[in-house]
Coordinates of C-alpha atoms in Angstrom, one line a residue:
X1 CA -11.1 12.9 -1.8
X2 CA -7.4 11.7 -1.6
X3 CA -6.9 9.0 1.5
X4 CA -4.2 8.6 4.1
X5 CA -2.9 5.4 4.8
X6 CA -0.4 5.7 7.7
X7 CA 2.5 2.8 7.6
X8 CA 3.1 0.7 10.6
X9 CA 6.2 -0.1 9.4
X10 CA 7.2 3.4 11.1
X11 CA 5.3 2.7 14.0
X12 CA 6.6 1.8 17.7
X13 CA 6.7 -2.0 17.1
X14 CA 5.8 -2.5 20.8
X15 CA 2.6 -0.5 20.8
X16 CA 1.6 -1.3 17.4
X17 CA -2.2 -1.7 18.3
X18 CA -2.3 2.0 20.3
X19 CA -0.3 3.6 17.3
X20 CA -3.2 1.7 15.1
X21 CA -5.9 3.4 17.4
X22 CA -4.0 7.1 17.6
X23 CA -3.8 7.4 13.8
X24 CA -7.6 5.7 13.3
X25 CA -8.7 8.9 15.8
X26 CA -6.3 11.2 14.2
X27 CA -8.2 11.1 11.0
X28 CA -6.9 8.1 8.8
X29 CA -8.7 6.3 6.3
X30 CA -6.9 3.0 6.5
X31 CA -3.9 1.1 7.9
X32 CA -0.8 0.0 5.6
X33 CA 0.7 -3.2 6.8
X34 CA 3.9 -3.9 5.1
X35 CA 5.1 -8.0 5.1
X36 CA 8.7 -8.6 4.3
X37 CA 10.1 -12.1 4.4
X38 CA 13.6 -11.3 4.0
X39 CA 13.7 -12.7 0.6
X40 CA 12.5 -10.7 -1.8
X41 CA 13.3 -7.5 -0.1
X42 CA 16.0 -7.1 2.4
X43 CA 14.0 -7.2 5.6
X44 CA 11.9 -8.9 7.7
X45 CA 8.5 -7.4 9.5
X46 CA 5.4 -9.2 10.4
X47 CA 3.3 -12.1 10.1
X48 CA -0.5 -13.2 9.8
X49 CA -0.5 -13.8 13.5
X50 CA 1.1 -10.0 14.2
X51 CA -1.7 -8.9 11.9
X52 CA -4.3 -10.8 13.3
X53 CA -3.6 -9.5 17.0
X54 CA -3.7 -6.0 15.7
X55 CA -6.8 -6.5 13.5
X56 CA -8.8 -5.6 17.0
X57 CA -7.3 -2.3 17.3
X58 CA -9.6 -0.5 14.7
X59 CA -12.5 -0.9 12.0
X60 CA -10.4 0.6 9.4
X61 CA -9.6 -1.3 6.3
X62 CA -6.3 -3.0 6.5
X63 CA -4.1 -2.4 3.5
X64 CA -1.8 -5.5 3.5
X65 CA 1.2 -5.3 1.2
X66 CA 2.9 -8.6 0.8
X67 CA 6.9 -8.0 -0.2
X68 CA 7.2 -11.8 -0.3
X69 CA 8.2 -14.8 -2.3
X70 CA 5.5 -17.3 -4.0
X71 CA 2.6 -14.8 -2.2
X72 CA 0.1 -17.2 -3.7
X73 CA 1.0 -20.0 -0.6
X74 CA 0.3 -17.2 2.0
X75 CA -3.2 -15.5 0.4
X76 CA -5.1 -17.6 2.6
X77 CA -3.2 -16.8 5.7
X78 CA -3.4 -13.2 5.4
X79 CA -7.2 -13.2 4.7
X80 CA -7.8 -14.9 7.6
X81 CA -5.8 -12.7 9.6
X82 CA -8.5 -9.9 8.6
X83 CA -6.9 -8.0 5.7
X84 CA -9.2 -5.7 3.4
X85 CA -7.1 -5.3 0.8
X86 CA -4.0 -7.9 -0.3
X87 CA -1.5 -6.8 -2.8
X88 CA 1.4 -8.4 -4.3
X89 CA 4.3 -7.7 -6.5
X90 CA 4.3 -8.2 -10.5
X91 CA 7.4 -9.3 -9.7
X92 CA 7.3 -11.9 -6.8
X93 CA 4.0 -13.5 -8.5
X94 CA 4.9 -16.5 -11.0
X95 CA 1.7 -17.3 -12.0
X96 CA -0.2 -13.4 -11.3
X97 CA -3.8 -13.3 -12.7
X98 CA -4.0 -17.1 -10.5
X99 CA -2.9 -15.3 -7.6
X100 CA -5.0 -12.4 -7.9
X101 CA -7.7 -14.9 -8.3
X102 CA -7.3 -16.6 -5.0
X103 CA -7.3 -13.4 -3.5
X104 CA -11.0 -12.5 -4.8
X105 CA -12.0 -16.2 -3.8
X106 CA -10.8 -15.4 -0.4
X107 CA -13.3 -12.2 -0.3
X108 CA -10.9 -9.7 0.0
X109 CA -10.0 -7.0 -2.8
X110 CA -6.9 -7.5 -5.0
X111 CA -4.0 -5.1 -5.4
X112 CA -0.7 -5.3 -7.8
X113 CA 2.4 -3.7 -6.7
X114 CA 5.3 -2.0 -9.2
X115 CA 9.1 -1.8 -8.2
X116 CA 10.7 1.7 -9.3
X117 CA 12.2 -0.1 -11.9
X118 CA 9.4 -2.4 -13.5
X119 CA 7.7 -1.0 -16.3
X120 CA 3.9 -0.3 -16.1
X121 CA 3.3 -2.4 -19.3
X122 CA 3.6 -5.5 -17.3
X123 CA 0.2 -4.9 -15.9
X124 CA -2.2 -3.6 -18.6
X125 CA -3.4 -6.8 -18.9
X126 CA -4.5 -7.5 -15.3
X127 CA -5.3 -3.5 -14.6
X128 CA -8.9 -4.0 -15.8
X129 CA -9.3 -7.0 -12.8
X130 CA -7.7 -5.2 -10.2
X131 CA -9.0 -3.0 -7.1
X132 CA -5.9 -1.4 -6.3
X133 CA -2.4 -0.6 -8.6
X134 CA 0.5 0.5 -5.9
X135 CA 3.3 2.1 -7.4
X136 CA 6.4 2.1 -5.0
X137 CA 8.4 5.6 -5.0
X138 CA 11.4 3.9 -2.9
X139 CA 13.0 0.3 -3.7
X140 CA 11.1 -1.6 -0.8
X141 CA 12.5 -2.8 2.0
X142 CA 13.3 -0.1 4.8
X143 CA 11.0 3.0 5.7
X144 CA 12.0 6.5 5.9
X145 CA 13.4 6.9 2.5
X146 CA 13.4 9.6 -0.1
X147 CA 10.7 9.9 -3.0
X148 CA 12.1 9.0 -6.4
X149 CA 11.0 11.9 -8.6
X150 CA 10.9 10.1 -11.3
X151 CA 8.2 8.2 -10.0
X152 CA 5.8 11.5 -10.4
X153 CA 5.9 10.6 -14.2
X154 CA 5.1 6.9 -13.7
X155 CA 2.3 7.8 -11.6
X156 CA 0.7 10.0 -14.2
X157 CA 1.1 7.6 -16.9
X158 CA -0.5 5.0 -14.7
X159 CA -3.3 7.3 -14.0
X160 CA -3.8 8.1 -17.8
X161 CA -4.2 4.2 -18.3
X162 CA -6.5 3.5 -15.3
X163 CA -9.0 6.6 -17.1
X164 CA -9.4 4.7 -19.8
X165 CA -10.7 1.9 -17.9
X166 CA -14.4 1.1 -17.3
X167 CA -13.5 -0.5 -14.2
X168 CA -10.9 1.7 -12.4
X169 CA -8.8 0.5 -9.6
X170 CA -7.6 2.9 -7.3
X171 CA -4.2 4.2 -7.6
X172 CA -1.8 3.6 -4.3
X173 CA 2.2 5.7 -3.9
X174 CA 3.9 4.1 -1.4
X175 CA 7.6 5.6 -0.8
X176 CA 9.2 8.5 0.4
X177 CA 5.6 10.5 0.6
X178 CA 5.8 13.5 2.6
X179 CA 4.0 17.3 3.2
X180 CA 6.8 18.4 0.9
X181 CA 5.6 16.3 -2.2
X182 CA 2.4 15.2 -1.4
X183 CA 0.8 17.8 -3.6
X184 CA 2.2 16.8 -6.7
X185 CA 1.8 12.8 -5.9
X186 CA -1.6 13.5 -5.5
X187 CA -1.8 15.9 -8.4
X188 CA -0.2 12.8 -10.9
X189 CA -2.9 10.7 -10.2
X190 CA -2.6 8.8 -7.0
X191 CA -5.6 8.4 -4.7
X192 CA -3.9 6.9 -2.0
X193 CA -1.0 8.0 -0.3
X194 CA 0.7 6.2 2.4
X195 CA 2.7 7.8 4.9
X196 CA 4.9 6.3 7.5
X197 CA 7.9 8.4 8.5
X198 CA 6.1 11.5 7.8
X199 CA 2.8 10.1 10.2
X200 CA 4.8 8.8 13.0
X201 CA 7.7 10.5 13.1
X202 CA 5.8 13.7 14.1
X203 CA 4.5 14.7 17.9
X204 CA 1.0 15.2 16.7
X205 CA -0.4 12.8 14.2
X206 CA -3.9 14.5 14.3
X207 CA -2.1 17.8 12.7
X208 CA 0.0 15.7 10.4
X209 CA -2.9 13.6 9.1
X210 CA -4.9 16.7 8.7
X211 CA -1.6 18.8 7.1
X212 CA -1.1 16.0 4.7
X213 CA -5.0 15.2 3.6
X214 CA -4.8 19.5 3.1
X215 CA -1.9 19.5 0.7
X216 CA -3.2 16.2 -0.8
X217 CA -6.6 17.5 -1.8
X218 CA -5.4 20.8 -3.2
X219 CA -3.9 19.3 -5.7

């Protein structure tokens, strides 16, 4: 079964943990926390202590995605702060299989995240060590943007490597991910699709959620 993970980033920043509660009862399967530092992307979100005061608000896994600088100074921070799942960026991470490493110390699993542009080769390496591969559909850095359909092949030639693993991480698309193209994101592979526009942008998350796991499992 595909799985939902509803953005905050497109949430109502000043009820963040009732918009965490809505979408846990409307039927998603975990929370996508974005962390932007303003660096390396061109925005800033939330911290460990935002992420911590939220972490109440549901049972679901938290999906933290860390768009940040040196990420390996902050793994500790975020852990604490009650993540499930930390990623970081191939690109952002000097010293990567270290970082991943301190995230698994830490007793949370360990995700690696792909710009549009970065080639998938720059993580078969580390793809047998990881829990979770995120390929980004947008450049990151601002929700509400549209899908890059060239990511569709990406995402299939990503899935065709994680098959040939004995360990397979799931497969995360994060970008532009909507009722429209859901079908065929979840079709090239991916097992997780977050949604943040297309979740809270709409009067009734409970249909959306529902709409969207629909067209994602039919594929």
């Amino acid at each position: 079964m595909k799985m939902i993970a509803p953005s905050i980033l497109s949430a109502d920043g000043g009820r963040l943990s009732q918009e965490i509660q809505a979408v846990e009862k409307a039927g998603a399967d975990w929370i996508h926390v974005d962390v932007m530092d303003g660096q390396f992307v061109p925005n800033i979100t939330m911290g460990p202590a935002i992420i911590s005061a939220v972490r109440k608000a549901t049972k679901l896994p938290f999906d933290v995605h860390l768009m940040i600088k040196n990420p390996e100074n902050y793994i500790g921070a975020f852990a604490d702060a009650g993540a499930d799942y930390i990623t970081v960026h191939v690109e952002a991470a000097s010293h990567l299989h270290r970082t991943l490493g301190l995230i698994r110390k830490a007793g949370k699993k360990a995700g690696v995240s792909l710009n549009p542009a970065t080639p998938l080769c720059l993580v078969e390496e580390i793809l047998p060590e990881i829990d979770l591969l995120l390929i980004m559909s947008v450049n990151p850095g601002f929700g509400g943007q549209k899908f890059i359909e060239s990511s569709l092949a990406k995402i299939k030639k990503a899935a065709d490597m994680i098959a040939g693993l004995t360990q397979k991480p799931l497969l995360e698309v994060d970008g532009g991910v909507n009722l429209q193209n859901i079908s065929s994101i979840a079709g090239a592979g991916a097992d997780v699709l977050v949604a943040g526009a297309a979740v809270f942008g709409t009067p009734d998350y409970a249909q959306t959620i529902t709409a969207l796991k629909a067209a994602a499992n039919r594929a």
